[in-house]
Short mmCIF file of C-alpha atoms and ligand atoms in Angstrom, two decimals:
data_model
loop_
_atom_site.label_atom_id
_atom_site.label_comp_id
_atom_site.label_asym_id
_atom_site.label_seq_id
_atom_site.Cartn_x
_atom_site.Cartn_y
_atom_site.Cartn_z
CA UNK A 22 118.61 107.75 149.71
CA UNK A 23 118.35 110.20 146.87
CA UNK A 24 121.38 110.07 144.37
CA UNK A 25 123.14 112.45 142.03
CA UNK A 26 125.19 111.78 139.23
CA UNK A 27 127.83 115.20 137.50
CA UNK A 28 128.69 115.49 134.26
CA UNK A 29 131.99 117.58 133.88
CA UNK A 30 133.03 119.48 130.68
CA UNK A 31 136.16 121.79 130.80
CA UNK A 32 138.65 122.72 132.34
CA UNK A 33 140.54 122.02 135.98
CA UNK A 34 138.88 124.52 137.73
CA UNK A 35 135.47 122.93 136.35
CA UNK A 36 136.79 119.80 137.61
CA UNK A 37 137.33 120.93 140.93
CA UNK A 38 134.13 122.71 141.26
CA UNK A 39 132.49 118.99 140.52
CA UNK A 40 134.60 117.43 143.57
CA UNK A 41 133.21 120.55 145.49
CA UNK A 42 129.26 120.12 144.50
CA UNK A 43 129.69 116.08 145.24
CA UNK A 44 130.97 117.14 148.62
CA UNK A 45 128.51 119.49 149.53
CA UNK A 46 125.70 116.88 147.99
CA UNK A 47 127.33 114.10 150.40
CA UNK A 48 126.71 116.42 153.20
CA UNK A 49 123.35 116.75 152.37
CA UNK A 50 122.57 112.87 152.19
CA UNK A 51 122.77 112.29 148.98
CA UNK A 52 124.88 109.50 147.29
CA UNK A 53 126.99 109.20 144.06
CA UNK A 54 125.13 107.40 141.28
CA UNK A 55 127.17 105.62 138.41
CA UNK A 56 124.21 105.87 135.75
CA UNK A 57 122.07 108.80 135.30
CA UNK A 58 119.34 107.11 134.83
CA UNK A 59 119.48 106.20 138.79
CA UNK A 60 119.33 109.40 140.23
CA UNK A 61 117.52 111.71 141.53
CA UNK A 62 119.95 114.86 140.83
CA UNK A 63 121.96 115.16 137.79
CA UNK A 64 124.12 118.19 137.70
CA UNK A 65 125.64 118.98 133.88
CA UNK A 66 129.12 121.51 134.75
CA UNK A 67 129.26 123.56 131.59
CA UNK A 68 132.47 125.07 129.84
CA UNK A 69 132.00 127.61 127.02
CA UNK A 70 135.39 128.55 126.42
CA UNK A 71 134.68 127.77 122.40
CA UNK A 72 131.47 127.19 120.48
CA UNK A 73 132.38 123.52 120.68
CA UNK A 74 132.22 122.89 124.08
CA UNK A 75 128.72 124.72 123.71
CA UNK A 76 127.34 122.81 121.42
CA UNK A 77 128.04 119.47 122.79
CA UNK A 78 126.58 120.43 126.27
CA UNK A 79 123.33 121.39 124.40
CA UNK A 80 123.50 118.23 122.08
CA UNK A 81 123.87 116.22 125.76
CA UNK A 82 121.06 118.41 127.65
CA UNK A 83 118.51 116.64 124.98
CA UNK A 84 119.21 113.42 126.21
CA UNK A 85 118.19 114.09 129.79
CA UNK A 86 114.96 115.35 128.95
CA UNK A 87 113.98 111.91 127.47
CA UNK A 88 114.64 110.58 131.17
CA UNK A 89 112.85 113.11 133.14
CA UNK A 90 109.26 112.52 131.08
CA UNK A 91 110.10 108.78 132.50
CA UNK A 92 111.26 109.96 136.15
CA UNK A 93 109.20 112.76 137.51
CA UNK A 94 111.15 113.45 140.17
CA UNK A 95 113.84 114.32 138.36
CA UNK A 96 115.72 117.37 138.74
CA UNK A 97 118.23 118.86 136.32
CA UNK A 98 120.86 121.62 137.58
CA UNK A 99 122.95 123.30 134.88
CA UNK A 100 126.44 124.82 136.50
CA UNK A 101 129.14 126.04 135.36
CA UNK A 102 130.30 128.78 132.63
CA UNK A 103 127.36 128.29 130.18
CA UNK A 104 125.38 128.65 133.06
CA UNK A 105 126.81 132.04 134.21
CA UNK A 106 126.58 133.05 130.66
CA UNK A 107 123.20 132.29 129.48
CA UNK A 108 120.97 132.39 132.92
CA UNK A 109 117.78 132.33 132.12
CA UNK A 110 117.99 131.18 128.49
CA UNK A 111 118.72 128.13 129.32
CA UNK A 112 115.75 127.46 130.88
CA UNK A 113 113.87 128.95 127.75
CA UNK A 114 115.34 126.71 125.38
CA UNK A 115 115.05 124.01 127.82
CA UNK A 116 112.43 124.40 130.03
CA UNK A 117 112.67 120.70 131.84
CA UNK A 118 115.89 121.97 133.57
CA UNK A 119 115.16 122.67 136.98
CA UNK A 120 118.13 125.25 138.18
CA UNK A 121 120.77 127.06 136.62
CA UNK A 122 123.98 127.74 138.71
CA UNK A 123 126.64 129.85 138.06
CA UNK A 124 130.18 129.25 138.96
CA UNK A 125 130.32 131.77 141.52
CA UNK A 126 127.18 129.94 143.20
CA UNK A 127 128.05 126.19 143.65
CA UNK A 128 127.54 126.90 147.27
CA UNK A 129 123.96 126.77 146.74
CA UNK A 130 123.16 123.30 145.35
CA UNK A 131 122.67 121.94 148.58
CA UNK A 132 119.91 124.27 149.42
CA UNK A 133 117.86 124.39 145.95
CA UNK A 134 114.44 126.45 146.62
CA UNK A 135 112.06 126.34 143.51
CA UNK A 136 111.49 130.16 144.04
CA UNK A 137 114.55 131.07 142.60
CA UNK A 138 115.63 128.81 139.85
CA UNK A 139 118.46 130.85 138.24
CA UNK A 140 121.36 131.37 140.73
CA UNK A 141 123.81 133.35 139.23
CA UNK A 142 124.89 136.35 141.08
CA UNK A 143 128.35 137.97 141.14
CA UNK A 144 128.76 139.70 144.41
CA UNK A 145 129.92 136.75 146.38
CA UNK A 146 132.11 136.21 149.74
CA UNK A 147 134.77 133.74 148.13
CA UNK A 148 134.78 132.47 151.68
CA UNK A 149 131.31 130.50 150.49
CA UNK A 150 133.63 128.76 147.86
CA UNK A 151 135.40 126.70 150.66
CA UNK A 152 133.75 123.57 150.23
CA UNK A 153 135.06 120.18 151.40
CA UNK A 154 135.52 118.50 148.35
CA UNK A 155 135.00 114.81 147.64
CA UNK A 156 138.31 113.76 145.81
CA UNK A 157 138.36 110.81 143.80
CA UNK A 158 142.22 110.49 143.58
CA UNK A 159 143.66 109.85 147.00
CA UNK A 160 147.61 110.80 145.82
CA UNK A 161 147.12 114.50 144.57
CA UNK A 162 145.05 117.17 145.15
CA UNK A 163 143.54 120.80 143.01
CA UNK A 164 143.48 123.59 145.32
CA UNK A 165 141.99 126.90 144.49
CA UNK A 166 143.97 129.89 145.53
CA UNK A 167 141.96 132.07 143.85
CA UNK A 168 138.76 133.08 141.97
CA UNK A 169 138.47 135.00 138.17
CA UNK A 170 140.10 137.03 136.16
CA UNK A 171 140.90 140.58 135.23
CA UNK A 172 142.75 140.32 132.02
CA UNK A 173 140.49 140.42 129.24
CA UNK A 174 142.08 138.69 126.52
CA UNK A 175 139.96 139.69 123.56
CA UNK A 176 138.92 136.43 122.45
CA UNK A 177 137.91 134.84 126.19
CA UNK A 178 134.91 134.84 128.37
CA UNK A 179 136.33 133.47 131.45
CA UNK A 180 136.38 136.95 132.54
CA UNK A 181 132.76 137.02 132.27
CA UNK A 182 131.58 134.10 133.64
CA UNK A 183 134.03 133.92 136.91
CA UNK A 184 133.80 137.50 137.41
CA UNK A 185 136.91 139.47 138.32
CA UNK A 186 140.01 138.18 140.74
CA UNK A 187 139.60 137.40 144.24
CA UNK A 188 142.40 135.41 146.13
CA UNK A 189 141.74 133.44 148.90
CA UNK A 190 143.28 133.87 152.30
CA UNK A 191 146.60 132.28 152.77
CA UNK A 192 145.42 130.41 156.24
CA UNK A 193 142.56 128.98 154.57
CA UNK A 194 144.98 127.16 152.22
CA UNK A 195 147.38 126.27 154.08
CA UNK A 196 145.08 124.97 156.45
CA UNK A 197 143.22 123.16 153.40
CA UNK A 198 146.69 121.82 152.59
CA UNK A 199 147.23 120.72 155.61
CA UNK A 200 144.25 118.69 156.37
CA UNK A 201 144.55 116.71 153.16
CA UNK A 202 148.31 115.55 154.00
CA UNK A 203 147.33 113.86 157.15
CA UNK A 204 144.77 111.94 154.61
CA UNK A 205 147.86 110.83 152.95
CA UNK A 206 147.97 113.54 149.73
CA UNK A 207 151.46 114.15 148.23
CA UNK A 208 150.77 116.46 145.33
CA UNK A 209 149.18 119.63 145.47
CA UNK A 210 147.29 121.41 142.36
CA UNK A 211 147.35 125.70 143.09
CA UNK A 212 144.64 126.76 140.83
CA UNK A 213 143.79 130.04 139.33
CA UNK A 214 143.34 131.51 135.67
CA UNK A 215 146.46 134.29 136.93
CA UNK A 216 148.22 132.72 139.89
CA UNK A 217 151.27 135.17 139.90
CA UNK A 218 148.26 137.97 140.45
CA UNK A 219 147.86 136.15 144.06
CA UNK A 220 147.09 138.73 146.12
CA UNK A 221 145.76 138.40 150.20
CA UNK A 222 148.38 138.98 153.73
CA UNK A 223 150.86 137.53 150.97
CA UNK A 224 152.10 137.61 147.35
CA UNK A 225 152.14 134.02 145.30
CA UNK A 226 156.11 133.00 145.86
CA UNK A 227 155.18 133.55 149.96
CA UNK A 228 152.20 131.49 149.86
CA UNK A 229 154.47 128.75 147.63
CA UNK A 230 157.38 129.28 150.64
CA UNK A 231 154.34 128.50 153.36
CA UNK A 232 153.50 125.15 151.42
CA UNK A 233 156.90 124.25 150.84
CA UNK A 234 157.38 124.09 154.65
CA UNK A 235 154.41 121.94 155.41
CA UNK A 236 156.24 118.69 156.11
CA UNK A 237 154.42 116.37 154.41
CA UNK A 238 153.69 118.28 150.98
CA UNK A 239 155.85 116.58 148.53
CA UNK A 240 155.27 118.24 145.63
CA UNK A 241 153.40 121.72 144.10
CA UNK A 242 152.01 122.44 141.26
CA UNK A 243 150.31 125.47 139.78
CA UNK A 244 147.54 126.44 136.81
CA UNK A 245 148.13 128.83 135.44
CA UNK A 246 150.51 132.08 134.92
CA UNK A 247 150.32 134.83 132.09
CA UNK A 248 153.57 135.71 130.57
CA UNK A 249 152.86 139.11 131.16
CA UNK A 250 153.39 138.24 135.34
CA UNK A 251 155.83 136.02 135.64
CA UNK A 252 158.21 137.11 137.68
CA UNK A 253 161.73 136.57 138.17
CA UNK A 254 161.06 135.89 141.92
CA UNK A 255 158.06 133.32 140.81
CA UNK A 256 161.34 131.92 138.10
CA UNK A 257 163.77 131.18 140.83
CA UNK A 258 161.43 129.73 142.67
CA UNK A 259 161.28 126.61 140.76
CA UNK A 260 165.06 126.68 140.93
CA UNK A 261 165.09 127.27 145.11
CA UNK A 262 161.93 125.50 146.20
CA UNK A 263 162.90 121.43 146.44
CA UNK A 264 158.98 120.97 146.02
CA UNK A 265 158.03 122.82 143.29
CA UNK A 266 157.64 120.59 140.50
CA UNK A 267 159.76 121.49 138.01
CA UNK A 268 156.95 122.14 134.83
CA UNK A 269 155.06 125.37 133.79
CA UNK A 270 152.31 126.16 131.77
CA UNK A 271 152.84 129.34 129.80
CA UNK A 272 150.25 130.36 127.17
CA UNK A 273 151.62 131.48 124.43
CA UNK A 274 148.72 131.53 122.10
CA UNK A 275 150.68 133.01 118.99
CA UNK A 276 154.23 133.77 117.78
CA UNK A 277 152.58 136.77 116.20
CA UNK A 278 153.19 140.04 117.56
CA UNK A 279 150.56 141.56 115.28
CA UNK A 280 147.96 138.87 116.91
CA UNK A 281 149.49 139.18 120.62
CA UNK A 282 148.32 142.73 120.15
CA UNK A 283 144.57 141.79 119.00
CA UNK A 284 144.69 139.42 121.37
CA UNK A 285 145.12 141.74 123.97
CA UNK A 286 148.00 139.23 125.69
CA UNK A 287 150.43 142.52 127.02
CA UNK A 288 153.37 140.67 126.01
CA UNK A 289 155.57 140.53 122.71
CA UNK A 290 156.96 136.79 121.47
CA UNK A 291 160.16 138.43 122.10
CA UNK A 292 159.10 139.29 125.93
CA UNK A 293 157.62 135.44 125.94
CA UNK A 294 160.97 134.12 124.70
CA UNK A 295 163.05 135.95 127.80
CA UNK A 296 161.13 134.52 129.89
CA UNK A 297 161.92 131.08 128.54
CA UNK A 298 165.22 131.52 128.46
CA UNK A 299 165.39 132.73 131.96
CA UNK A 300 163.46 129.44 132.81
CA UNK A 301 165.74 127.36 131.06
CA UNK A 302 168.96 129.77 132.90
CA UNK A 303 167.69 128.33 136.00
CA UNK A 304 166.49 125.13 135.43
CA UNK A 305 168.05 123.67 132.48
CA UNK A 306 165.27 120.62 132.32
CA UNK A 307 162.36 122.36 133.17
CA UNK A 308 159.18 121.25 131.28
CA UNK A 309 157.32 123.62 129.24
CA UNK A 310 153.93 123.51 127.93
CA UNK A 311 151.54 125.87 126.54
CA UNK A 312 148.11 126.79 124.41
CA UNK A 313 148.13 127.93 120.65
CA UNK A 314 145.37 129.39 119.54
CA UNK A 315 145.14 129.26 115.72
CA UNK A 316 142.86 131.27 112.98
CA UNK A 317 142.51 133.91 115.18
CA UNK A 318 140.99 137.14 113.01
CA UNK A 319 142.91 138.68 110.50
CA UNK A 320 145.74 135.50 110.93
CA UNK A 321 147.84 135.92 108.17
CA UNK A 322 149.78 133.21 106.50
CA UNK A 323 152.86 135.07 107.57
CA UNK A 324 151.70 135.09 111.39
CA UNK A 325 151.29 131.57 111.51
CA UNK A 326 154.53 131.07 110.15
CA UNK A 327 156.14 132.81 113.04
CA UNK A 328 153.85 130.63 115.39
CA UNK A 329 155.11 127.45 113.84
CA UNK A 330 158.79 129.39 114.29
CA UNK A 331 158.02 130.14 117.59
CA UNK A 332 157.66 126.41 118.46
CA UNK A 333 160.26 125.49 116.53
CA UNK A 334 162.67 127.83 118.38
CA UNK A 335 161.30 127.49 121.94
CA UNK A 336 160.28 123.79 121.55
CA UNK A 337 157.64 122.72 124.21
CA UNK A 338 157.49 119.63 125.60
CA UNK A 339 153.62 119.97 124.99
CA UNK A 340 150.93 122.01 123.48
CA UNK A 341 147.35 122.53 123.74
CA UNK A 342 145.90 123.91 119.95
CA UNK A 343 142.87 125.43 119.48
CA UNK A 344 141.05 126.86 116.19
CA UNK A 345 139.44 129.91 117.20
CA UNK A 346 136.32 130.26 117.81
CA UNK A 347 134.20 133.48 118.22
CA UNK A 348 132.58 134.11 121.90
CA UNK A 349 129.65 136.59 121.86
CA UNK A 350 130.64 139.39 124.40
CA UNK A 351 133.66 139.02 124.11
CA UNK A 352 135.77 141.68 122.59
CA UNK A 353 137.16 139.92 119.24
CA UNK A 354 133.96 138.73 118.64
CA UNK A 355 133.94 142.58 117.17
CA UNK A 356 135.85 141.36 114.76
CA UNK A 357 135.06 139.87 111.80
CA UNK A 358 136.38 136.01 112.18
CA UNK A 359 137.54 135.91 108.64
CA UNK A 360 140.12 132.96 108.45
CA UNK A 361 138.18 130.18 106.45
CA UNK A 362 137.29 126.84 108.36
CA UNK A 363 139.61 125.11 105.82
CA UNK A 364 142.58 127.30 106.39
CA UNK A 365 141.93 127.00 110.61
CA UNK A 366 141.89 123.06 109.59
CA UNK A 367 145.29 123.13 108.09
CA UNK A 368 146.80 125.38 110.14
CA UNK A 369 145.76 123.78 113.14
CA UNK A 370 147.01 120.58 111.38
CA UNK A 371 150.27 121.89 110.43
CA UNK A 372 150.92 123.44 114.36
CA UNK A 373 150.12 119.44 115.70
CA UNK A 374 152.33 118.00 112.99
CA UNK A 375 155.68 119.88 114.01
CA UNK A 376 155.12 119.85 117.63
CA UNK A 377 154.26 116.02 117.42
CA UNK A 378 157.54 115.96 116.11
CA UNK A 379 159.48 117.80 119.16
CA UNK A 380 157.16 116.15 121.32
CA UNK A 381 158.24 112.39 120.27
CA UNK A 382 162.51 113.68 120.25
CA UNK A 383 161.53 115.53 123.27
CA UNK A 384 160.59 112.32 125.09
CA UNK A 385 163.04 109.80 123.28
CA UNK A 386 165.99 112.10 125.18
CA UNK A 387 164.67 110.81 128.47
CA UNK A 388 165.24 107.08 127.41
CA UNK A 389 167.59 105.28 129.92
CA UNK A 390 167.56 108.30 132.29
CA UNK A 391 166.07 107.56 136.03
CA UNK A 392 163.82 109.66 137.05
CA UNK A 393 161.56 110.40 139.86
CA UNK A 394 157.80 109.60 139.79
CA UNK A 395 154.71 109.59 142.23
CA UNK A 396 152.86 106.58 141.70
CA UNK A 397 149.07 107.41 141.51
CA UNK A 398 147.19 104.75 140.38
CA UNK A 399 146.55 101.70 138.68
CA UNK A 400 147.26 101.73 134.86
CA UNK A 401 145.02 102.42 132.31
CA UNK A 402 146.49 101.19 129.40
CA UNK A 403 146.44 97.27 129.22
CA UNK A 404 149.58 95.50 130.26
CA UNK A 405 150.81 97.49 132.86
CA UNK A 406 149.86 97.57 136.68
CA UNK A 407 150.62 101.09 137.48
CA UNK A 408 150.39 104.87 136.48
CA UNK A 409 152.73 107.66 137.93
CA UNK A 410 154.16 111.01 136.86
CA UNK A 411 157.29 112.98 136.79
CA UNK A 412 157.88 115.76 138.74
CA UNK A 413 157.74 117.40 134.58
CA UNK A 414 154.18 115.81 134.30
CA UNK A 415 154.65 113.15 132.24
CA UNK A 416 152.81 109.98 132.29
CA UNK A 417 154.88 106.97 133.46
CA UNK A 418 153.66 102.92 133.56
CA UNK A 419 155.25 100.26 134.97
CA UNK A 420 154.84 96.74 136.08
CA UNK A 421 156.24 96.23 139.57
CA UNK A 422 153.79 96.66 142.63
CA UNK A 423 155.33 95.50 145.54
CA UNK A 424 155.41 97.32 148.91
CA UNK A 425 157.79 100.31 147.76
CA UNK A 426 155.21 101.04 145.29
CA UNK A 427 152.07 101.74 146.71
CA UNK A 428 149.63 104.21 145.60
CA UNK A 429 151.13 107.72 146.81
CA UNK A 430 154.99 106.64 146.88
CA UNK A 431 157.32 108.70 144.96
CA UNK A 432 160.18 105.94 143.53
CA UNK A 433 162.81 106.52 141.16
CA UNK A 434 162.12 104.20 137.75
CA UNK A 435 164.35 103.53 134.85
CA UNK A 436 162.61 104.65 131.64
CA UNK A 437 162.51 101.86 128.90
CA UNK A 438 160.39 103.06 125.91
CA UNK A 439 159.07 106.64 124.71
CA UNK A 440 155.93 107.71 123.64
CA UNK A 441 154.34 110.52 122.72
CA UNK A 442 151.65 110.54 125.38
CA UNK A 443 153.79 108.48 127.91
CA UNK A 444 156.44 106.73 128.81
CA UNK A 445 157.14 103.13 130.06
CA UNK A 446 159.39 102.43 132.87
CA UNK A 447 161.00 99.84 135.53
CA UNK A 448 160.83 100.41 139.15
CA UNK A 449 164.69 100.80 140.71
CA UNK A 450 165.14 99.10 144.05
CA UNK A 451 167.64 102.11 145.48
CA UNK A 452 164.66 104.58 145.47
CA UNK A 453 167.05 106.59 147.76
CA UNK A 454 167.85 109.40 145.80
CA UNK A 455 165.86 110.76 143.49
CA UNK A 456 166.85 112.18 140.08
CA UNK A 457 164.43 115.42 139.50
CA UNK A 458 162.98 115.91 136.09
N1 5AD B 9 138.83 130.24 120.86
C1 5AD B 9 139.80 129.29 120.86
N2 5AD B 9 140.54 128.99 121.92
C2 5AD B 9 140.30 129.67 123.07
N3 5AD B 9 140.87 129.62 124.29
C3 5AD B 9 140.26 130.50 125.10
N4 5AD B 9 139.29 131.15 124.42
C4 5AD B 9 139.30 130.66 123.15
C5 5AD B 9 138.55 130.94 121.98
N5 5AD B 9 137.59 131.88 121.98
C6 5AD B 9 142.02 128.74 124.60
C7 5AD B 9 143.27 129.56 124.98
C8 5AD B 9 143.33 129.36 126.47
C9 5AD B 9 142.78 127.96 126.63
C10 5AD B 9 142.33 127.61 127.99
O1 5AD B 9 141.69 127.93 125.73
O2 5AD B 9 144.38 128.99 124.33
O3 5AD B 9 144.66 129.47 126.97
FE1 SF4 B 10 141.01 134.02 129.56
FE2 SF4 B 10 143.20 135.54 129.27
FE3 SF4 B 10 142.03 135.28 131.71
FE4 SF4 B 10 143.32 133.18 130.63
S1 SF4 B 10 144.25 135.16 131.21
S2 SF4 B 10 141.29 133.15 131.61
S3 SF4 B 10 142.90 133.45 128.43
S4 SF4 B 10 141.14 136.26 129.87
#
């Protein structure tokens, strides 16, 4: 039996696209392989949302090629958005990989004909894209509603590399949905770069109705909504729908309106901040995270003080930070990225500091309080047995595995101690109720 072993950089939807190529290289007789160095296949999925991400995929690339002069058979597939990106280059500056894959083309590792070794066309059925994935967590699930992007923030390529938005039709995911519960899945990942741009038979808040109303979905989740979209019917939602966890990912990127501009976002902080407060109107505890990027070009001192006011003012229970970092294509990379690597450094340093801060009093209000989690797993942090999450998405462990507590039960738990990254909790025996949060 051959084997294949996937490396994964990026983001969810990268993630999911992995669970989709295992699938479809299952199907094919192939088997999972734990080391590299035992398989037959290895499949590297690219992200190239910053130079970063690039770099260490092409720092990693030079360690397969060592192992393919020992194993002939060997063959190397590049996916992902590097892939989509650079095509045929790769192969130039690394001629030992065998196929390049774009994102748009994962249906096609099964099949892999030498004749055509880049694969990277954009004129796709997104019906190919329904692959039976092979899921390695049994309690929750990523399902993609739809495909790309057509927003064009200056500084991203996403646009470029998953081509513009396609949705996928609403029977196909509810049907998708539907298959997993009777496999015992609870939780249910929508994915898309612009989910509130859902567009097939239905609109997003329909499709959310439909998969609120298959009986044994307990709880939704989505990734991820632009300010711009966000509706007050998609708002209310979280407020009306019982399964709709209650957490949202909102980029912000900058409290800047000068930079929204650049940026190309279509919203003002001002705009951004309604739309908090609107959150909050409905659902007082909602969670609220979101990505800052920082050092963007022509980033004055002054417009990073309003994005350290901005989190101040709005304080997220989370952030994601990100220097900037100049895509070629792209439409800022037109400008000239003029914000020295030391001043990125502090800034970026200064942005963690403060929201470390609201992040640790954030999480030290939920002390005492019961709340509701799905238990997914066993812990990975030593001295505790088990790992769950709130219905806000934050990372619970606790001790107590007994019967009520199996993998995929949703308990209420008593939270002891606070952490940044977590929180430790004990398991309450009247699991009857549960206290949303
Ligand atoms: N530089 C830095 N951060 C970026 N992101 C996207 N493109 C870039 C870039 N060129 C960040 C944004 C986005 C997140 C997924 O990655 O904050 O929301
Ligand atoms: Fe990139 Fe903007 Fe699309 Fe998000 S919305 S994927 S940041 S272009």
């Amino acid at each position: 039996m051959k084997g294949y072993h996937i490396i994964t950089f990026g983001c969810q939807m990268n993630a999911h696209d992995s669970e989709k190529i295992a699938g479809l290289l299952e199907l094919n007789g192939y088997v999972e392989s734990i080391e590299p160095k035992d398989s037959e296949l290895i499949i590297i999925n690219t992200c190239s949302i910053r130079k970063k991400a690039e770099d260490k995929f092409f720092s990693q690339l030079g360690r397969y090629k060592k192992l393919k002069t020992k194993k002939k058979d060997l063959k190397i597939v590049v996916t992902g958005c590097i892939a989509q990106q650079e095509g045929e280059r790769i192969i130039k500056r690394a001629p030992y990989v065998d196929f390049v894959i774009g994102p748009q083309n994962i249906h096609l590792v099964g099949n892999l004909d030498t004749n055509q070794r880049i694969l990277t066309s954009e004129n796709i059925d997104i019906s190919t894209l329904s692959i039976d994935a092979k899921r390695n967590i049994q309690t929750k699930a990523l399902i993609n509603i739809m495909y790309g992007c057509n927003n064009f923030c200056s500084y991203c390529v996403v646009p470029y590399t998953r081509g513009r938005e396609k949705s996928r039709a609403s029977n196909e995911i509810i049907e998708e949905i539907k298959g997993l519960t009777l496999n015992g899945y609870k939780e249910f990942t929508l994915l898309g770069q612009n989910v509130n741009s859902y567009k097939s038979d239905i609109n997003f808040v329909e499709l959310l109705k439909k998969i609120e109303d298959i009986e044994d979905v307990e709880r939704i989740r989505f990734m991820t909504s632009h300010p711009k979209d966000l509706s007050d019917e998609l708002i209310k939602a979280f407020k009306d729908f019982s399964k709709l966890c209650e957490h949202i990912h909102l980029p912000l990127q900058s409290g800047s309106n000068k930079i929204l501009f650049l940026m190309n976002r279509k919203y003002t902080y001002e705009e951004y901040l309604k739309k908090i407060y609107k959150l909050r109107e409905y659902v007082p505890d909602i969670s609220i995270t979101t990505d800052i990027i920082t050092g963007f070009p022509s980033e004055t001192e002054e417009d990073h003080l309003l994005t350290l006011k901005a989190l101040q003012e709005i304080q997220f229970d989370g952030i994601f930070s990100f220097k900037y970092s100049l895509r070629p294509g792209t439409k800022s990379a037109f400008y000239e990225d003029n914000v020295d690597i030391n001043t990125k450094n502090r800034r970026l340093n200064e942005i963690n500091q403060l929201q470390d801060e609201i992040t640790d009093k954030k999480n030290e209000l939920l002390k005492n309080n019961k709340l509701e989690i799905l238990i997914e797993g066993p812990s990975d942090k030593p001295n505790f047995k088990l790992m769950g999450r709130t219905r806000g998405n934050k990372i619970v462990y606790l001790n107590s595995h007994n019967n009520s507590t199996s993998y995929g039960n949703i308990v209420n738990v008593i939270i002891k101690h606070t952490h940044r990254h977590s929180l430790e909790a004990e398991y309450i025996e009247d699991s009857n109720s549960h206290t949303r949060l």
